[in-house]
Coordinates of C-alpha atoms (C1' of nucleotides) in Angstrom, one line a residue:
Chain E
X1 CA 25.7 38.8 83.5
X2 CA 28.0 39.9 86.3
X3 CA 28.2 36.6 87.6
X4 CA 29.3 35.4 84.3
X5 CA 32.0 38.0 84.0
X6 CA 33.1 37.0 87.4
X7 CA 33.1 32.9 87.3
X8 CA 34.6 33.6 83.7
X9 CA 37.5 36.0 85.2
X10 CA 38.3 33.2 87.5
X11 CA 38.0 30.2 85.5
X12 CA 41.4 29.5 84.5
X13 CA 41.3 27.1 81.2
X14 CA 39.3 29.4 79.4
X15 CA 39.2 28.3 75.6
X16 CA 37.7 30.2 72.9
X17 CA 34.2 28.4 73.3
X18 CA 33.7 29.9 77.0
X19 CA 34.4 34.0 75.6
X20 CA 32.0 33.2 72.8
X21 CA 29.5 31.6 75.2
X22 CA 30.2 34.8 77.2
X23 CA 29.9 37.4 74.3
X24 CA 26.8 35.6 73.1
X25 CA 25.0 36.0 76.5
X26 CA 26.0 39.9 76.5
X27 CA 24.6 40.3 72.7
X28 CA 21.2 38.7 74.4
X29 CA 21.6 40.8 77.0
X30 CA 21.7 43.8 74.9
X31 CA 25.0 44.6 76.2
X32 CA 27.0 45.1 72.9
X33 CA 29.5 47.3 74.3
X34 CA 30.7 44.7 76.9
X35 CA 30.5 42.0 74.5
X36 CA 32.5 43.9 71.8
X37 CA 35.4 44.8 74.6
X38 CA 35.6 40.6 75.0
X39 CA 35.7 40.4 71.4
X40 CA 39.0 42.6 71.1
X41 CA 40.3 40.9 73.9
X42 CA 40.5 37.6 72.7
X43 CA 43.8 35.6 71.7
X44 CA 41.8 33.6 69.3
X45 CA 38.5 34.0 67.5
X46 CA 36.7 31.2 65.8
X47 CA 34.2 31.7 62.7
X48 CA 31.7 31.3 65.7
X49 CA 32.9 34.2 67.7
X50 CA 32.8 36.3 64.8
X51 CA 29.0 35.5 63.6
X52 CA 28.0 36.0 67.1
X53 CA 29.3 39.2 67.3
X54 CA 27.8 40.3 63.9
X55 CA 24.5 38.8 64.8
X56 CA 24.3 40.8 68.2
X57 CA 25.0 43.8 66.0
X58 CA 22.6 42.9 63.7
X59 CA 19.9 42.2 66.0
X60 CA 20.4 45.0 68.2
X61 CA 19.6 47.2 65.3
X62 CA 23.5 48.1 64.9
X63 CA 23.7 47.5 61.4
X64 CA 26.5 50.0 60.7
X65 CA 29.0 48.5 63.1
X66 CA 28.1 44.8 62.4
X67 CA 28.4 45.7 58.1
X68 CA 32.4 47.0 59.3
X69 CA 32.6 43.7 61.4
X70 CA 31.8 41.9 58.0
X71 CA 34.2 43.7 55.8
X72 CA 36.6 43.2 58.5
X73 CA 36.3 39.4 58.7
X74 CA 35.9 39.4 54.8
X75 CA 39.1 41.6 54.1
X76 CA 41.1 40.9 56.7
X77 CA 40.8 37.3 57.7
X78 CA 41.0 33.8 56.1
X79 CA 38.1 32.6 58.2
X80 CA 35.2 30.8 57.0
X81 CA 32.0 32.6 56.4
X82 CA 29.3 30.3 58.3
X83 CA 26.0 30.5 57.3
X84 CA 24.9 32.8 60.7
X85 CA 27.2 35.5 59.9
X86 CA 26.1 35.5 56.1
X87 CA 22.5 35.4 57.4
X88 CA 23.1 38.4 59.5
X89 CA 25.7 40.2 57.0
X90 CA 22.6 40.0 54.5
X91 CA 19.9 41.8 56.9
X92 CA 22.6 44.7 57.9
X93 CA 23.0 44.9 53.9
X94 CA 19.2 45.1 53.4
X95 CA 18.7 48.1 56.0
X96 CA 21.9 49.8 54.6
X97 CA 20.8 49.5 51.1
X98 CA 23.9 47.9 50.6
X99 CA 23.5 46.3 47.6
X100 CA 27.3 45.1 46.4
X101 CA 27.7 43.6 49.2
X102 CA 24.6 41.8 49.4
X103 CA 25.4 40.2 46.0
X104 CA 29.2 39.1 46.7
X105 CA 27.3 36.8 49.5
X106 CA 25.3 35.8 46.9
X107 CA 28.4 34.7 44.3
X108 CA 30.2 33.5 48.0
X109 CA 27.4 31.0 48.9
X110 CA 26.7 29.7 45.2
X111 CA 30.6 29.6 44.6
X112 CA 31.1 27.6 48.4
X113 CA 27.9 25.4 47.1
X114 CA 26.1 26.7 50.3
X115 CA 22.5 25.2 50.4
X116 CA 19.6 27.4 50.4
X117 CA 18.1 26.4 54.1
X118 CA 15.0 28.6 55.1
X119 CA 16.7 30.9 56.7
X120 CA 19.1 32.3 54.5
X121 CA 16.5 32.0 51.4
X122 CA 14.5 34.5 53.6
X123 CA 17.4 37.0 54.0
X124 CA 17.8 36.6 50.1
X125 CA 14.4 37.2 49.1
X126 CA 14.2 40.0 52.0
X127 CA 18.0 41.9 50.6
X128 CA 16.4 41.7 46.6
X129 CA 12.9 43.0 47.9
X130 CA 14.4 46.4 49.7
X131 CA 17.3 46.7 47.0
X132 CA 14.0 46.7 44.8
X133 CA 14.6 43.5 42.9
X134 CA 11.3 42.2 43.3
X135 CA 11.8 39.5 40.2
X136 CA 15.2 37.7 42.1
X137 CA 13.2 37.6 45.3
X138 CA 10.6 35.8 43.5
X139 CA 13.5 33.6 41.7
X140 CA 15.3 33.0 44.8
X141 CA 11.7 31.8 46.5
X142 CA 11.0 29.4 43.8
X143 CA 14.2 27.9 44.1
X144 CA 14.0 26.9 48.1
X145 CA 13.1 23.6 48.6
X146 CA 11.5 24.2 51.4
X147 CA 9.6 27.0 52.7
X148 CA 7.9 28.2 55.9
X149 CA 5.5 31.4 57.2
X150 CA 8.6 33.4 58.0
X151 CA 9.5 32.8 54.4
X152 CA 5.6 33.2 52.8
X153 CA 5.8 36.3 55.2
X154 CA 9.1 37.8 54.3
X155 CA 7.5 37.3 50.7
X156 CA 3.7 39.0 50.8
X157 CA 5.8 41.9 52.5
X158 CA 8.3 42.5 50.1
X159 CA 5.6 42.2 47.1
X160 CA 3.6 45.1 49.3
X161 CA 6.7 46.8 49.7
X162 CA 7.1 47.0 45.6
X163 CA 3.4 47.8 44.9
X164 CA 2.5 44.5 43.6
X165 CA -0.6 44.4 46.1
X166 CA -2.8 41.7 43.8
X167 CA 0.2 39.2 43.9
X168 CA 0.8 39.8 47.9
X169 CA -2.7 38.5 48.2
X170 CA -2.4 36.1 45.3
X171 CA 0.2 34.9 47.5
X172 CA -1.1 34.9 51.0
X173 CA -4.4 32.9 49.1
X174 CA -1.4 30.5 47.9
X175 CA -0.1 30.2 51.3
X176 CA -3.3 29.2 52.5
X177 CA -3.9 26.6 50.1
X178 CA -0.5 24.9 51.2
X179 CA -1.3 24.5 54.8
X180 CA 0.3 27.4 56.2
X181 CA -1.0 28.8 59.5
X182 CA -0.6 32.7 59.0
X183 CA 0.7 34.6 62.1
X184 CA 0.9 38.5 63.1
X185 CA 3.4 39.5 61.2
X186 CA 2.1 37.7 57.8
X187 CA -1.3 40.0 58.7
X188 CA 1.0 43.1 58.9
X189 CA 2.2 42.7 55.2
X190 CA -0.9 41.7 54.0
X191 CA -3.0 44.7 55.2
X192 CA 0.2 47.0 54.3
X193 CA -0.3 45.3 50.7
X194 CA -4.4 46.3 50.7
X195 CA -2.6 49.9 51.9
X196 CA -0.2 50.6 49.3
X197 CA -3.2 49.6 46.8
X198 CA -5.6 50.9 48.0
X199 CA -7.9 48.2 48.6
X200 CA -10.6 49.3 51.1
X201 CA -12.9 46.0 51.0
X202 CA -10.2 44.0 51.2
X203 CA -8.0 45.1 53.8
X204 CA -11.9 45.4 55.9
X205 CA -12.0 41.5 55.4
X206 CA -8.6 40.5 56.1
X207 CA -8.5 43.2 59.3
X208 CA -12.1 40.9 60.6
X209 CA -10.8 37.3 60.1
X210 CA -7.7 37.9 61.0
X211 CA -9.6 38.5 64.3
X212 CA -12.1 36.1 64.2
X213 CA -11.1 33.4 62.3
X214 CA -7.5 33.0 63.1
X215 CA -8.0 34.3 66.7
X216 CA -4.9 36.9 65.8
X217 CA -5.6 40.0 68.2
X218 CA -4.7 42.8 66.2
X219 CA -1.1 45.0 67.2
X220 CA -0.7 48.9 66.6
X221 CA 1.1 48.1 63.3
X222 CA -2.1 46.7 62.2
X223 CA -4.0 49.2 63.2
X224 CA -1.1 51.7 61.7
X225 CA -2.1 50.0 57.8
X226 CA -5.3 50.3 58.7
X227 CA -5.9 53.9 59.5
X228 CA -3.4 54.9 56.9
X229 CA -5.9 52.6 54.4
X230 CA -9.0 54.4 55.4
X231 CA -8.0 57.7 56.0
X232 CA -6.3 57.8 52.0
X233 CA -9.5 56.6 51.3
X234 CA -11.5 59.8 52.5
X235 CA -12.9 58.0 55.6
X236 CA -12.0 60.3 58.3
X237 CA -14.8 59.7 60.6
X238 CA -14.9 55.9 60.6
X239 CA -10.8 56.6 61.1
X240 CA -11.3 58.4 64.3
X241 CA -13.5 56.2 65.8
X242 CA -11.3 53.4 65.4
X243 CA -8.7 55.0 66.4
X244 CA -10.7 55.8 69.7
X245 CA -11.6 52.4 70.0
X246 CA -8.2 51.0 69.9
X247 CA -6.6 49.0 73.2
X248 CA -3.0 51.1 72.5
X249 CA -2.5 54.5 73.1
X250 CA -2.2 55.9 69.6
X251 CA 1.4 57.4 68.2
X252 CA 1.9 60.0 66.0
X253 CA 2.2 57.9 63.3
X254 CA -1.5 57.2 63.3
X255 CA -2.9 60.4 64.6
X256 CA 0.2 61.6 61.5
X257 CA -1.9 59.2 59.1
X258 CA -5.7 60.7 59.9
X259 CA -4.2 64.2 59.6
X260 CA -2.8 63.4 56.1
X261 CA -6.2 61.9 55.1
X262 CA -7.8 65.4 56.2
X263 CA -5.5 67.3 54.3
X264 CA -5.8 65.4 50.9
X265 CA -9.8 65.5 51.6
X266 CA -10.6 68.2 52.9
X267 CA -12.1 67.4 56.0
X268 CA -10.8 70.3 57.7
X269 CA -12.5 70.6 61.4
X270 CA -11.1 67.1 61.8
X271 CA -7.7 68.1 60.5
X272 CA -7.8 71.0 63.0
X273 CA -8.9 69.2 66.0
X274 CA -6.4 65.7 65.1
X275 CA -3.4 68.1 64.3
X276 CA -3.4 69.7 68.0
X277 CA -3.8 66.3 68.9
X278 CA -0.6 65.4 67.3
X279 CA 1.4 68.2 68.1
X280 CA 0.7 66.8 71.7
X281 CA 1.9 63.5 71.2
X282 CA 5.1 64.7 69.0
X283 CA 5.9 68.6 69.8
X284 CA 9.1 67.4 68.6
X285 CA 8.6 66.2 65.5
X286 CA 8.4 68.7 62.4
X287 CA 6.5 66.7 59.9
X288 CA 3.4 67.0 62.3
X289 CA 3.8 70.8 62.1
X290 CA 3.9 71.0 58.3
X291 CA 1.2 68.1 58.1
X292 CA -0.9 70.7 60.0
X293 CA 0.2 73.7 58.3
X294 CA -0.7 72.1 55.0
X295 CA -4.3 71.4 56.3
X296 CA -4.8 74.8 57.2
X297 CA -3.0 76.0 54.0
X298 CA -5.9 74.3 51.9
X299 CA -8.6 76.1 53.9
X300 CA -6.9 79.6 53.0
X301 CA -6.4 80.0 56.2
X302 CA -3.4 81.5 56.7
X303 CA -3.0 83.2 60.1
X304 CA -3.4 79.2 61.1
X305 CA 0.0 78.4 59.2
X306 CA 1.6 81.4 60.3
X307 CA 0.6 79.9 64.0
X308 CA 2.0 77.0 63.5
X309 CA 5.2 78.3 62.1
X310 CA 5.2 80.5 65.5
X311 CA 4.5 77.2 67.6
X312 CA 7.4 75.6 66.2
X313 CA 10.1 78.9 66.4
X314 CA 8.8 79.2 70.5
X315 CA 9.2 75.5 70.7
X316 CA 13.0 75.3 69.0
X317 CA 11.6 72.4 66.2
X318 CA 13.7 72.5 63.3
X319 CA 12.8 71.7 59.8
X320 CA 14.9 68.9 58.1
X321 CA 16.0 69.0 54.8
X322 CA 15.2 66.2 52.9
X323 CA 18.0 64.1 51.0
X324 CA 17.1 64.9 47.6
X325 CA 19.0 66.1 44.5
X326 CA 17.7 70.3 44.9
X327 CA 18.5 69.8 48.5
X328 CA 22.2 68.3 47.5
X329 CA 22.5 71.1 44.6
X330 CA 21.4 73.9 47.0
X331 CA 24.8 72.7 49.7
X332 CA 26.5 73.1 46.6
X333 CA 27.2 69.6 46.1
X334 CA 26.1 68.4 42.5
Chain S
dT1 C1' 28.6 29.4 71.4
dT2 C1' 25.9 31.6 65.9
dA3 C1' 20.9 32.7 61.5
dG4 C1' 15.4 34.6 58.4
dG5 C1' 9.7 38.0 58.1
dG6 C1' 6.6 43.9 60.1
dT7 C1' 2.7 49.4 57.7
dT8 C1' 3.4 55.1 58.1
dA9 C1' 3.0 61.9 55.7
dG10 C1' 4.8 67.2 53.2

DNA sequence: TTAGGGTTAG
């Protein structure tokens, strides 16, 4: 990229595409910084430059920034909102729970006439499924004329996501059915669907074809439903195993879901053993501590939790206070 | 020169 900055800085008739050609190449460079300082510099920004800034954002996991980018093209411009920026605007709005802005797109694109392509019915049915909506993602699915695995994906997901496990598989079947060629990710909302429901036999099936009849080698995230699935489910042992047998080095998150399924069943010489395990892998992290705590808490066996609590005083871990309404009372703000 | 989908605790 320095050889970019360089022929750019030198090239003398530079015109508005060449600094959004050059911003682009930063965003996919992960160099948002750089790119943003281009983007202030220049005399004259096109709709173009300002959807590739907001999608760098946006991809780059910068939602925060690229929602003010939005509400600065939207408040303080007369620019024309291209389909890019509005696909991007509606994924910053779905992390941010930003739910008002979601839906002025919404009114913008059906009062512009906008046509529902595949990629912005995705974002729609995507915003509506983390707002909660589950009903206008379905409404907004059945009204694309056309329809892909991103979007059959983006929809089994978002129906796990609101607890409707049944119609997530009803709809993978569907998928199926219409020719579709699942891939990795459609797996990863499908078993997290047979997790939220608890659906032991079938998350066991779709966990073994998706290996051996669509030749789909399974990724830590699907091996994160799955342990979650069978340790909720009481079975610790078979849990560990896999989780032993695994070609990733396992994270806290799954050594974090075996511990819970100890607590809530007892299994308590697992719990010990997997909770020094993940107080290895995290000492940073407090949930591991209480998720340990707790275990030993069920036992009765208290000089364990007050060993823990030591651990994490010596090791400077602090608890965080959750964001809920006693927590908000308690700071004194009702 | 610009776009969409991914599970997880007390």
């Amino acid at each position: 990229m320095d050889l970019a900055d360089k022929v750019f800085a030198k090239y003398s008739n530079r015109n508005t595409m060449c600094w959004t050609s050059l911003i682009s190449g930063y965003c996919s460079h992960a160099l948002l910084d750089r790119a943003r300082e281009l983007f202030d510099e220049m005399p004259e920004k096109s709709d173009v430059s300002w959807s590739v800034m907001v999608v760098g954002y946006v991809q780059n996991e910068r939602h925060g920034e690229a929602m003010e980018l939005f509400l600065k093209v939207k408040f303080f411009t007369s620019m024309n909102l291209n389909r890019s920026l509005l696909v991007s605007a509606l994924r910053a709005c779905s992390t941010l729970g930003a739910f008002e802005e979601g839906r002025w797109i919404h009114s913008y694109i059906d009062s512009n006439q906008f046509e529902y392509g595949v990629e912005l019915g995705t974002a729609f049915l995507d915003f509506y499924a983390k707002c909660g909506l589950i009903l206008l993602s379905k409404e907004v699915f059945d009204k694309m004329p056309n329809t892909d695995v991103m979007t059959w994906s983006a929809m089994i997901a978002s129906l796990a996501l609101n607890g409707y496990s049944h119609s997530a598989i009803q709809f993978f079947l569907n998928m199926l059915r219409s020719k579709l060629k699942p891939n990795s990710i459609t797996f990863v909302g499908l078993l997290a669907a047979c997790n939220h429901g608890g659906l032991v036999d079938e998350g066991m099936t779709y966990f073994k074809d998706m290996v051996t009849v669509y030749k789909i080698s399974p990724s830590i995230e699907h091996y994160g439903c799955m342990v979650d699935l069978l340790s909720q489910a009481g079975q610790t042992k078979k849990v560990e195993e896999m989780i032993l047998s695994m070609p990733f080095e396992p994270d806290g998150a799954i050594w974090g879901s075996l511990l819970h399924g100890c607590f809530v069943h007892g299994d308590i010489e697992l719990a010990e053993r997997v909770g020094r395990v993940v107080l290895e892998v995290e000492p940073d992290h407090c949930g591991r501590y209480v998720g340990l705590a707790n275990a030993y808490a069920v036992m009765g066996r208290w000089e364990g939790v007050a060993k823990v609590r030591r651990e994490m005083e010596e090791r400077g871990v602090a608890m965080i206070a959750g964001w809920n309404y006693t927590n908000i009372c308690r700071l004194g703000m009702p």
